Short mmCIF file of N, CA, C and O in Angstrom, two decimals:
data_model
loop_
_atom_site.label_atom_id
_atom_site.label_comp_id
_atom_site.label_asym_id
_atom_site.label_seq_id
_atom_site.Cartn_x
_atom_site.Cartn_y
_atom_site.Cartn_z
N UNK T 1 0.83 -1.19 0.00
CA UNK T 1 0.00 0.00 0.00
C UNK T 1 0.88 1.25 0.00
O UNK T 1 0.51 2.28 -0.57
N UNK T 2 2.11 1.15 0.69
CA UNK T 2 2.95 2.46 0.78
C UNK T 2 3.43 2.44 -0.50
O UNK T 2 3.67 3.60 -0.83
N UNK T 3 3.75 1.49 -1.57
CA UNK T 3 4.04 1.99 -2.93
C UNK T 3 3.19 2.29 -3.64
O UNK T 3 3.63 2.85 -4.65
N UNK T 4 1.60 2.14 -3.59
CA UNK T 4 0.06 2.20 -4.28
C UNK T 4 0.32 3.72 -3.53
O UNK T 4 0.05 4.53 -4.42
N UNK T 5 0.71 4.45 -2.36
CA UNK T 5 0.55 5.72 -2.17
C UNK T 5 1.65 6.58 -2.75
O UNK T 5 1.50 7.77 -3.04
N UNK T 6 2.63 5.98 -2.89
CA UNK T 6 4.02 6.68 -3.46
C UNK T 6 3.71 7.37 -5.07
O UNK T 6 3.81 8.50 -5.54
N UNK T 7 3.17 5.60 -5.75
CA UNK T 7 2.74 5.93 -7.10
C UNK T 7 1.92 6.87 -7.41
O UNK T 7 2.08 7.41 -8.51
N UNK T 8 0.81 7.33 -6.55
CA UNK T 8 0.07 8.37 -6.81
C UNK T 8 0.45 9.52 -6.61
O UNK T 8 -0.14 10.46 -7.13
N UNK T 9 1.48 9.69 -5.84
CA UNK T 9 1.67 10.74 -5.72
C UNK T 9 2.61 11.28 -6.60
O UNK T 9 2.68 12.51 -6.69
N UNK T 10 3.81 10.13 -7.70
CA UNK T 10 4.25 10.44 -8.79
C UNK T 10 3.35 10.72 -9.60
O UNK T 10 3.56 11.73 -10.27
N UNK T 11 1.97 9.93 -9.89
CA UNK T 11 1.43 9.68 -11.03
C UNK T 11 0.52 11.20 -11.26
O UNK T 11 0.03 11.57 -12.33
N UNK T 12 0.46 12.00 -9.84
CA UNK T 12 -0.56 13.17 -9.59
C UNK T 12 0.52 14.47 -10.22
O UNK T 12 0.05 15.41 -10.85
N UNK T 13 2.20 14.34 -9.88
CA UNK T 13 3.15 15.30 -10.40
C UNK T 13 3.17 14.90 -12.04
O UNK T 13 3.49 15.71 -12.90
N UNK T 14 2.84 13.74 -12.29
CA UNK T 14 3.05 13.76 -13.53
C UNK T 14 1.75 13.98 -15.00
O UNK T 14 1.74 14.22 -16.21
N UNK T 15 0.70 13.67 -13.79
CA UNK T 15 -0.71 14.08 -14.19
C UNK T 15 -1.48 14.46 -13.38
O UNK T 15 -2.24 13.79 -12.67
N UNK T 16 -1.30 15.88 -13.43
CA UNK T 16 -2.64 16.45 -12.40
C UNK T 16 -3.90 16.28 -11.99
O UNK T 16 -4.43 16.38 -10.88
N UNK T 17 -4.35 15.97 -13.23
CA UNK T 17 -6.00 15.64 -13.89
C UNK T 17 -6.31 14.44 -13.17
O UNK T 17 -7.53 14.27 -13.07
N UNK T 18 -5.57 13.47 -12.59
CA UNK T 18 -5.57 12.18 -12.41
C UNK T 18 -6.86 11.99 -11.65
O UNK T 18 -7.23 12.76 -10.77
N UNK T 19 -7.51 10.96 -12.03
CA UNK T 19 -8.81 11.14 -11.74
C UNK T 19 -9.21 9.49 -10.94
O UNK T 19 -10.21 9.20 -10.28
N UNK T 20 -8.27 8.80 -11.21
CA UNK T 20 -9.06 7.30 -10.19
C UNK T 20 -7.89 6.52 -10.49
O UNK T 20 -7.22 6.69 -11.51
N UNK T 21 -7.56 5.40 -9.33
CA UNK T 21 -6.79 4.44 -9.89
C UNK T 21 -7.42 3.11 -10.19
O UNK T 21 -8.38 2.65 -9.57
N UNK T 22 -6.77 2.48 -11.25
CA UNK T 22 -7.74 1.10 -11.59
C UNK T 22 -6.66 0.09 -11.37
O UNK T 22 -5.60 0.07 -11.98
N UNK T 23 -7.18 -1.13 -10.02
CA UNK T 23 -6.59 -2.00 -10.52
C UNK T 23 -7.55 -3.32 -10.90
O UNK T 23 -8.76 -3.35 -10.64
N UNK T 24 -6.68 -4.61 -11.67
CA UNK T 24 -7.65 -5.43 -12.14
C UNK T 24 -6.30 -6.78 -12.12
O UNK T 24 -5.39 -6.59 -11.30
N UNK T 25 -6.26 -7.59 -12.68
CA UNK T 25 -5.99 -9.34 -12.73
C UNK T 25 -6.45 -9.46 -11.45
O UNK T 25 -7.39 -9.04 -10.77
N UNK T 26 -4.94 -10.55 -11.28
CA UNK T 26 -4.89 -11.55 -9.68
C UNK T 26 -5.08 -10.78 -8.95
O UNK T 26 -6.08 -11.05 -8.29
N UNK T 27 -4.31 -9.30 -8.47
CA UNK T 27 -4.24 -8.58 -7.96
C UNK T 27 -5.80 -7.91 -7.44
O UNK T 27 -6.31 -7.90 -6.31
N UNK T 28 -6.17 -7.50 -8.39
CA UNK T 28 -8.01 -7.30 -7.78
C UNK T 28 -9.03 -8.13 -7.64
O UNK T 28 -10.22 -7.84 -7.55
N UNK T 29 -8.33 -9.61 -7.61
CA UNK T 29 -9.38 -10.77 -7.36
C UNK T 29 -8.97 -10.78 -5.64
O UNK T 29 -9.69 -11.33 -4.80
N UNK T 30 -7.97 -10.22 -5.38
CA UNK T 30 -8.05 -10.81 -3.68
C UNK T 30 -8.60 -9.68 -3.10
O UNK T 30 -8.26 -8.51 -3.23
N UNK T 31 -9.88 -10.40 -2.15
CA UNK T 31 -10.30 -8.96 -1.21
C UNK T 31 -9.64 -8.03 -0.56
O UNK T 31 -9.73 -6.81 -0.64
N UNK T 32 -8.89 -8.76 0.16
CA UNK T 32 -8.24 -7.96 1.08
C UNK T 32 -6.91 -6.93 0.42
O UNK T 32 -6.44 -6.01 1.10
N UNK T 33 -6.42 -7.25 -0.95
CA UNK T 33 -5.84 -6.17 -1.30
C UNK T 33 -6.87 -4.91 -2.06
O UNK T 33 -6.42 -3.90 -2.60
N UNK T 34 -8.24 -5.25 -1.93
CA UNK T 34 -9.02 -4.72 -2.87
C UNK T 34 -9.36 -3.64 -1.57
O UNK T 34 -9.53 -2.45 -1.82
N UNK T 35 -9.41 -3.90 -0.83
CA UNK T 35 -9.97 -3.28 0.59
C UNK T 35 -8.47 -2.40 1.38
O UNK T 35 -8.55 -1.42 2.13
N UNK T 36 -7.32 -3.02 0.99
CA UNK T 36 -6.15 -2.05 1.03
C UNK T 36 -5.74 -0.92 0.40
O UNK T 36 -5.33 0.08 1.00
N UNK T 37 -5.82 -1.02 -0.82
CA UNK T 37 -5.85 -0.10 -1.76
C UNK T 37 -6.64 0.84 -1.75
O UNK T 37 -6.21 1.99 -1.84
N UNK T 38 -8.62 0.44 -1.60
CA UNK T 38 -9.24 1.13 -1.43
C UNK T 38 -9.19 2.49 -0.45
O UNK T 38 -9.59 3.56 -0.93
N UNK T 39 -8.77 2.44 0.75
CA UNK T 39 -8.11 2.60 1.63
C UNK T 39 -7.27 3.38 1.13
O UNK T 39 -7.82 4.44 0.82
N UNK T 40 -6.02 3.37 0.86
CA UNK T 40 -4.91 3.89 -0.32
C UNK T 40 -5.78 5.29 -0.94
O UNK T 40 -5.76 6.46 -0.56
N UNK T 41 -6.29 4.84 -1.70
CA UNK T 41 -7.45 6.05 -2.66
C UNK T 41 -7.80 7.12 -1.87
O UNK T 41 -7.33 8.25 -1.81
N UNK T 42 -9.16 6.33 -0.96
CA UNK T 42 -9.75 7.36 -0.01
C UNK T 42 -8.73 8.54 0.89
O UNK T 42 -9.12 9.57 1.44
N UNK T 43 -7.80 8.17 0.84
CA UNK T 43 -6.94 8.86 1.94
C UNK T 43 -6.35 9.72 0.99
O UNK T 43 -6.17 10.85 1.44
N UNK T 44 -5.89 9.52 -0.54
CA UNK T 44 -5.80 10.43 -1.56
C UNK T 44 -6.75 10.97 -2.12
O UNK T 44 -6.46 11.89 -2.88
N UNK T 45 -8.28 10.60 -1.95
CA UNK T 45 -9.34 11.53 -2.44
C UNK T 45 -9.52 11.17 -4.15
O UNK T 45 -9.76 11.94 -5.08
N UNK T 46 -9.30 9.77 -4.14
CA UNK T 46 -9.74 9.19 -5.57
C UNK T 46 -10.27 7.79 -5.00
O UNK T 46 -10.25 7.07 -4.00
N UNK T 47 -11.04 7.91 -6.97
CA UNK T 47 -11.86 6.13 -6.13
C UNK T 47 -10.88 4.99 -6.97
O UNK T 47 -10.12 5.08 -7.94
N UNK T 48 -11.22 4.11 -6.26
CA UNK T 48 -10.69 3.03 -6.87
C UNK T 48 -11.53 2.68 -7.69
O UNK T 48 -12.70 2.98 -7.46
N UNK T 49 -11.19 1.92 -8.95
CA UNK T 49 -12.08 1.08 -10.37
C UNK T 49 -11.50 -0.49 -10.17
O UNK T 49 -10.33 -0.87 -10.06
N UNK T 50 -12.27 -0.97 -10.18
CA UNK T 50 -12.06 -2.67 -10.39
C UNK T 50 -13.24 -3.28 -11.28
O UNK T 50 -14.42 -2.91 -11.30
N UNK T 51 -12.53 -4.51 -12.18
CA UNK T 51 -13.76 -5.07 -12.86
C UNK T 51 -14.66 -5.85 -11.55
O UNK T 51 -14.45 -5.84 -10.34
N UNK T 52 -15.31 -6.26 -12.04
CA UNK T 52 -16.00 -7.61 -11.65
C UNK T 52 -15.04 -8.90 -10.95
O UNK T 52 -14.43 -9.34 -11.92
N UNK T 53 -14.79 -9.39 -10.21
CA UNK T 53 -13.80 -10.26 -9.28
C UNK T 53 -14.44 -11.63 -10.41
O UNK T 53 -13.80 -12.66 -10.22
N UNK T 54 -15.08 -11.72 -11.06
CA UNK T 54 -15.25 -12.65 -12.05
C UNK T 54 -13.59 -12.69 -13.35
O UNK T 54 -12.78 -13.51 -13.79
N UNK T 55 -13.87 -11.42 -13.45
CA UNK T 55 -12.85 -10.98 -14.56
C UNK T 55 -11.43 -10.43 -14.08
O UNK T 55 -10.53 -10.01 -14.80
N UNK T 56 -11.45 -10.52 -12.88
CA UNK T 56 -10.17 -10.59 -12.34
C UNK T 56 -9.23 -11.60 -12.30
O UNK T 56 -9.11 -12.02 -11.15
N UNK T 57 -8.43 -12.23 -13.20
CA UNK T 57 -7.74 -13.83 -13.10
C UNK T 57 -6.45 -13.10 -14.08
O UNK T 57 -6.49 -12.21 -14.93
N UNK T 58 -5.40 -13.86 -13.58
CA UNK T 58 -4.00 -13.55 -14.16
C UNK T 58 -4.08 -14.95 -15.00
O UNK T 58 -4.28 -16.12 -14.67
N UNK T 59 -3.70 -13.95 -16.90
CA UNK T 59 -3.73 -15.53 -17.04
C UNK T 59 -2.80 -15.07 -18.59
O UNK T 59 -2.28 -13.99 -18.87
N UNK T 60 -2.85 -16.22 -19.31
CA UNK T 60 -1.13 -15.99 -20.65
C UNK T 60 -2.04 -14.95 -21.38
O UNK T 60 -1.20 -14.18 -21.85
N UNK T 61 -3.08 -14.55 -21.70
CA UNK T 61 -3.29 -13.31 -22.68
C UNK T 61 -2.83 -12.34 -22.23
O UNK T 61 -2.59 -11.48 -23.08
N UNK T 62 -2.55 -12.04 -21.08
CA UNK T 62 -2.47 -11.06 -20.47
C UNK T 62 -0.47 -10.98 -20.23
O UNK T 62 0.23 -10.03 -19.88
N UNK T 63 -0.22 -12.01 -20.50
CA UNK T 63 1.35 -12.27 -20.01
C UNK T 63 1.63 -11.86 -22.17
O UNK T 63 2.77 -11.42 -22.31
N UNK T 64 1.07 -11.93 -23.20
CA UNK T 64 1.21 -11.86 -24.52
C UNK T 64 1.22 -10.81 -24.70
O UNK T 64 2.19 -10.31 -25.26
N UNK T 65 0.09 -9.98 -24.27
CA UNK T 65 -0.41 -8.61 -24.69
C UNK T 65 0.99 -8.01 -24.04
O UNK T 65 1.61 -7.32 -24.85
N UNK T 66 1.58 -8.13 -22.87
CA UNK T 66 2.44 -7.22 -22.59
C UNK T 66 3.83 -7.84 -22.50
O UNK T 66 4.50 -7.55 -21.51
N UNK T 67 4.30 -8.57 -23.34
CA UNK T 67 4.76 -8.96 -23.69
C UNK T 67 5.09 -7.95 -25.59
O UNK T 67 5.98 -7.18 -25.94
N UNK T 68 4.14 -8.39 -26.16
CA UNK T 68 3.32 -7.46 -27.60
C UNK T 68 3.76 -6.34 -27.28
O UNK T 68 4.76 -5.99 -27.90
N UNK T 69 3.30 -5.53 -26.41
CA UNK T 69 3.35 -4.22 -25.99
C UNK T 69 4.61 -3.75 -25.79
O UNK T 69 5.04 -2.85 -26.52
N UNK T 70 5.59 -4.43 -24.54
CA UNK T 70 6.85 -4.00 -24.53
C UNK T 70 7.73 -4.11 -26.01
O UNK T 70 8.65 -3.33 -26.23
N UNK T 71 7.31 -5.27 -27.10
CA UNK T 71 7.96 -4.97 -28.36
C UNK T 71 7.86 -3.51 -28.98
O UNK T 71 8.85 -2.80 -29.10
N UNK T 72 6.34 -3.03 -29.43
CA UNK T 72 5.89 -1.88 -29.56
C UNK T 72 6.99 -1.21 -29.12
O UNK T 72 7.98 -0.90 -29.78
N UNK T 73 6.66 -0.91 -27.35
CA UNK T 73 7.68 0.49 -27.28
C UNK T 73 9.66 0.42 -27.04
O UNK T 73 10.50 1.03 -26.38
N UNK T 74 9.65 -0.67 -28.01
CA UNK T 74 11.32 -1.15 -27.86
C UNK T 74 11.71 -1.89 -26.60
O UNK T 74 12.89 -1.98 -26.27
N UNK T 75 11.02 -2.26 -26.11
CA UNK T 75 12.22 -2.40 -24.26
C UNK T 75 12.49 -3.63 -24.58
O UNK T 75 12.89 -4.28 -23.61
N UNK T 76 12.41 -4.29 -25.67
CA UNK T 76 13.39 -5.87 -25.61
C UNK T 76 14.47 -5.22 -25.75
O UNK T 76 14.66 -4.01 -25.86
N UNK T 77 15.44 -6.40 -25.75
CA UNK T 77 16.79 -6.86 -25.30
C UNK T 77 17.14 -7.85 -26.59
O UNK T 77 16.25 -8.37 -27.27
N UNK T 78 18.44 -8.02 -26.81
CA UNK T 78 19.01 -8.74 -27.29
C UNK T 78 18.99 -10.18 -26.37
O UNK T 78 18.83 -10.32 -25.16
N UNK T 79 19.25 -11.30 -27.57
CA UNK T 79 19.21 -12.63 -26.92
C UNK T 79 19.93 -12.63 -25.96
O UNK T 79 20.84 -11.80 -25.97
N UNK T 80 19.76 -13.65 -24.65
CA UNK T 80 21.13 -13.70 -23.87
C UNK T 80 22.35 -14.28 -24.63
O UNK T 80 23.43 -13.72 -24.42
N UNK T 81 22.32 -14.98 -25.20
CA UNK T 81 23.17 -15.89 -25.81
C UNK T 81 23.38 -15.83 -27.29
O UNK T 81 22.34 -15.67 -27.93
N UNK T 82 24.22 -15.89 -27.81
CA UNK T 82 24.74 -15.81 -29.32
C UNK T 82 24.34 -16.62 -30.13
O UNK T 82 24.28 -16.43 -31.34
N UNK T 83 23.99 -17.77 -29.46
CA UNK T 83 23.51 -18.83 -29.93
C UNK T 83 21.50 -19.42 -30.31
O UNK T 83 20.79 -20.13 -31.02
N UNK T 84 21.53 -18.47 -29.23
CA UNK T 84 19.50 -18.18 -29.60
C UNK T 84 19.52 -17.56 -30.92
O UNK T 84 20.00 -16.49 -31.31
N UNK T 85 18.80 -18.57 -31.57
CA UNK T 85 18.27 -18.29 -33.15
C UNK T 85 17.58 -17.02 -33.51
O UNK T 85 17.41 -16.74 -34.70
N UNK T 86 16.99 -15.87 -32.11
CA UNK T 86 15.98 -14.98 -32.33
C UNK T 86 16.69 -13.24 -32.20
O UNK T 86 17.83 -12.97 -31.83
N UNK T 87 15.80 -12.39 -32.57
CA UNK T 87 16.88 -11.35 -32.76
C UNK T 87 16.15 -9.73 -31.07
O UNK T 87 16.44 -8.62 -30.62
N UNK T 88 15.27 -10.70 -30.92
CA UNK T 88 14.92 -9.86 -29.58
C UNK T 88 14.13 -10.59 -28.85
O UNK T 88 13.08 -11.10 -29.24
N UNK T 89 14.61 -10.68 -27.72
CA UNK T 89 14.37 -11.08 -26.16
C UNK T 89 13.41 -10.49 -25.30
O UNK T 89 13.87 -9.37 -25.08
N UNK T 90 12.43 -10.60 -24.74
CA UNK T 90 11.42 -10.14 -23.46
C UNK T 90 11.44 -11.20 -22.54
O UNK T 90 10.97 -12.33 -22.70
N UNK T 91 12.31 -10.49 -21.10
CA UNK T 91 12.02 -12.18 -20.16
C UNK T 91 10.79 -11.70 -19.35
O UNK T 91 10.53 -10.57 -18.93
N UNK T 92 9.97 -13.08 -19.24
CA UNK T 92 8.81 -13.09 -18.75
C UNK T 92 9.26 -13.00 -17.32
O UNK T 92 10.19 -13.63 -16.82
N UNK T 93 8.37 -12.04 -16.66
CA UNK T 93 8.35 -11.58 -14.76
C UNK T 93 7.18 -11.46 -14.38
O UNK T 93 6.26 -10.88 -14.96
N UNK T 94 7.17 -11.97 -13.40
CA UNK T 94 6.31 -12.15 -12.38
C UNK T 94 5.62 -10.45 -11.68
O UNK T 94 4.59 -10.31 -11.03
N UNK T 95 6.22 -9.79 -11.92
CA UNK T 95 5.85 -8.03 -11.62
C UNK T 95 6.44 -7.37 -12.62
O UNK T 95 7.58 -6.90 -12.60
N UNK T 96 5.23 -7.31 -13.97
CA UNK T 96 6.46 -6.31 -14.87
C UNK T 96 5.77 -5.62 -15.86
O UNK T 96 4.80 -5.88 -16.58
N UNK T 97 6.58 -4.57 -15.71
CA UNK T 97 5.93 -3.01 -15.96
C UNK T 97 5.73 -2.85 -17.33
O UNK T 97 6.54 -3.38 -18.10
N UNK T 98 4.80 -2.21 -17.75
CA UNK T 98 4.97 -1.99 -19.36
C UNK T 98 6.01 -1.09 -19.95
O UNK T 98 6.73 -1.16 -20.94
N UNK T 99 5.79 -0.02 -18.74
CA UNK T 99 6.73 0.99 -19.38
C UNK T 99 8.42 1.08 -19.06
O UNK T 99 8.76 -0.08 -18.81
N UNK T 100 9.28 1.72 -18.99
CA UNK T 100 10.38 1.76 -18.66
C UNK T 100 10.13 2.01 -17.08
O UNK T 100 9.29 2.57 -16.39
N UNK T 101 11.36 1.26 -16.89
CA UNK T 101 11.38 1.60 -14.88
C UNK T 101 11.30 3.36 -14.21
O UNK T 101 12.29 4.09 -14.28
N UNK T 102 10.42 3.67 -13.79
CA UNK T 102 10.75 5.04 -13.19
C UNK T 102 11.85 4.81 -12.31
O UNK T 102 12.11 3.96 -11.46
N UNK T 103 12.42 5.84 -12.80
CA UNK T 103 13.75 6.35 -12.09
C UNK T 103 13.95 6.96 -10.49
O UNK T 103 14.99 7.31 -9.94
N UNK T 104 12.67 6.97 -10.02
CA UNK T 104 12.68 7.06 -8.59
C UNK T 104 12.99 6.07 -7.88
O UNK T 104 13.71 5.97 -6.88
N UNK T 105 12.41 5.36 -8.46
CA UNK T 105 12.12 3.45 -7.90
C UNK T 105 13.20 3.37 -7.53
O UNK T 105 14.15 3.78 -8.20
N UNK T 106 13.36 2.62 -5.99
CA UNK T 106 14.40 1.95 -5.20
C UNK T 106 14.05 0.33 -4.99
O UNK T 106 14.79 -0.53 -4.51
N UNK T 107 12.75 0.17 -5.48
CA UNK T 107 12.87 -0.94 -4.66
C UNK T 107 13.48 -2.31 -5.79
O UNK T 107 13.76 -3.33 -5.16
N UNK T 108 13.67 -2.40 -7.15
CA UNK T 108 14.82 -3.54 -7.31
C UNK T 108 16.10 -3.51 -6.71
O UNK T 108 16.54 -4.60 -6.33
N UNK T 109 16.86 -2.42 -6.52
CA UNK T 109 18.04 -2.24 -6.08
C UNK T 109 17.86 -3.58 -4.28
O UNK T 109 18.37 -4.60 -3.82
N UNK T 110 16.79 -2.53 -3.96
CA UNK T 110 16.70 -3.19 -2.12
C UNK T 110 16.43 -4.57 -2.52
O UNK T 110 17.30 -5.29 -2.04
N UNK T 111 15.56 -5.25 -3.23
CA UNK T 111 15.33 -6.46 -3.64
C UNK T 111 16.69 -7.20 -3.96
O UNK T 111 16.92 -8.16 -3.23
N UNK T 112 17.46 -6.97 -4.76
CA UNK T 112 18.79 -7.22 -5.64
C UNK T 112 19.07 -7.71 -4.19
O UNK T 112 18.58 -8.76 -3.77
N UNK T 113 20.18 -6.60 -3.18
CA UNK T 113 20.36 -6.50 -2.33
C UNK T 113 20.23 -7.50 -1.46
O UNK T 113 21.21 -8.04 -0.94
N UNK T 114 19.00 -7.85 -1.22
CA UNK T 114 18.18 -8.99 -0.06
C UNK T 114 18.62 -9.93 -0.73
O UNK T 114 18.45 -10.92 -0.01
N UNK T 115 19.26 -10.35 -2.00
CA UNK T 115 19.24 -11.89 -2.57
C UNK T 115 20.78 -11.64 -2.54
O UNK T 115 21.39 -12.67 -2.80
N UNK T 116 21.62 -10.50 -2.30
CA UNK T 116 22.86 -10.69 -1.99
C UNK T 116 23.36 -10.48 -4.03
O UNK T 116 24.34 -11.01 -4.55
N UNK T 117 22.28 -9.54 -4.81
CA UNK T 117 23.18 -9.31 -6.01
C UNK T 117 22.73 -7.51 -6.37
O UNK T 117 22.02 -6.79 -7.07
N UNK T 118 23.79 -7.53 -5.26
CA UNK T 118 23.50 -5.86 -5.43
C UNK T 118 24.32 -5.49 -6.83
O UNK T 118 23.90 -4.45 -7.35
N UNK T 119 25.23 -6.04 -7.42
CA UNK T 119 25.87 -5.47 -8.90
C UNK T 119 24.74 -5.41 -10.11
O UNK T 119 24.78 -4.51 -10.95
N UNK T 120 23.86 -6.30 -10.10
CA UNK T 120 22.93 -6.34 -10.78
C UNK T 120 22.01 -5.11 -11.26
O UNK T 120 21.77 -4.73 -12.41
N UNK T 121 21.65 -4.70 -10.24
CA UNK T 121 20.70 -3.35 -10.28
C UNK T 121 21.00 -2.18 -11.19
O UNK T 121 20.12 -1.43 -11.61
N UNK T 122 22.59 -2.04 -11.52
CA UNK T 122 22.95 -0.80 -11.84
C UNK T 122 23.14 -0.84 -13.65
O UNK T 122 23.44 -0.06 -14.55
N UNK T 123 22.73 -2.45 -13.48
CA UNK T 123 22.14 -2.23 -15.22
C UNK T 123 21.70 -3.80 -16.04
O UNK T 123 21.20 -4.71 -15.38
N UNK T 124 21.93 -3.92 -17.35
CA UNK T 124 21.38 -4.88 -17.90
C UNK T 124 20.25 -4.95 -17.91
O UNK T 124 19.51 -3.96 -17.85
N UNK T 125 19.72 -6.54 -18.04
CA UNK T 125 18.23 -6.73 -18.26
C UNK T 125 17.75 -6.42 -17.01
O UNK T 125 16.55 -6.12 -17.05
N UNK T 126 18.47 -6.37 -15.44
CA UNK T 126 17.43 -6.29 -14.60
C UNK T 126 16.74 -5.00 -14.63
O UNK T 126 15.60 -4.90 -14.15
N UNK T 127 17.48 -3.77 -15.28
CA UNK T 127 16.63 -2.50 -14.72
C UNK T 127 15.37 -2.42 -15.40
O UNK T 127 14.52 -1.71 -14.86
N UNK T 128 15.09 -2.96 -16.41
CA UNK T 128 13.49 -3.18 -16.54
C UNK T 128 12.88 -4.40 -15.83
O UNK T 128 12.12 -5.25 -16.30
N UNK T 129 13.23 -4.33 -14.92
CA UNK T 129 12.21 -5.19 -13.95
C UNK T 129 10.99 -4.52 -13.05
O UNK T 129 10.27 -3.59 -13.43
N UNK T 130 10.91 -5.31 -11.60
CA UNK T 130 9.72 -4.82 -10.98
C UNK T 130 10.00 -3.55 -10.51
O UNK T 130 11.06 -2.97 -10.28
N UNK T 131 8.84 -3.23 -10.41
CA UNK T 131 9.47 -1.54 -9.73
C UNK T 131 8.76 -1.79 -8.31
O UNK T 131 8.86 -0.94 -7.42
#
């Protein structure tokens, strides 16, 4: 919830107008983050949007489309290996952003860190990771 409040408060410097936050997959199928967040909002003076907890499910269209999408706005990568037959790379993550990492973001670095690969953070494929 303290990064659902952080983000808004980037997302409000970067759009004033900002008018509601929406969340939806796995993430808005569980109550109790639906009731955290909510929470989150009210205390910023926006509402939260969620589909239907029917239509809330994390599932591969959704892992394609943004997947699709990060091609669109360039953020693949070259193969790891010289030897992969393909000429651009997207590794699939478990938390991952469409857009480029905001540059505020600390928390891969602290993550890196906790697994003991703090060299990591300061570039390569990880900096488009989770934020």
């Amino acid at each position: 919830i303290e990064r659902t409040e952080r983000a808004i408060g980037w997302a409000r410097q970067a759009e004033p107008t900002l008018s509601c936050v929406v969340a939806a997959g796995g993430v808005a199928a569980n109550g109790e983050v639906r009731r955290q967040l909510g929470l989150a909002c009210r205390r910023a003076g926006l509402p939260l949007v969620c589909p239907p907890i029917r239509l809330c499910t994390d599932n591969g269209t959704m892992v394609a489309w943004t997947g699709m999408l990060r091609l669109w706005l360039g953020l693949a990568d070259p193969p790891l290996r010289k030897s992969d037959d393909v000429q651009l790379f997207v590794e699939v993550r478990p938390k991952w952003p469409i857009g480029p990492r905001d540059t505020r973001s600390t928390t891969q670095a602290q993550q890196l860190a906790r697994r003991g690969e703090p060299g990591r953070a300061a570039g390569g494929t990880a900096s488009a990771g989770p934020s």
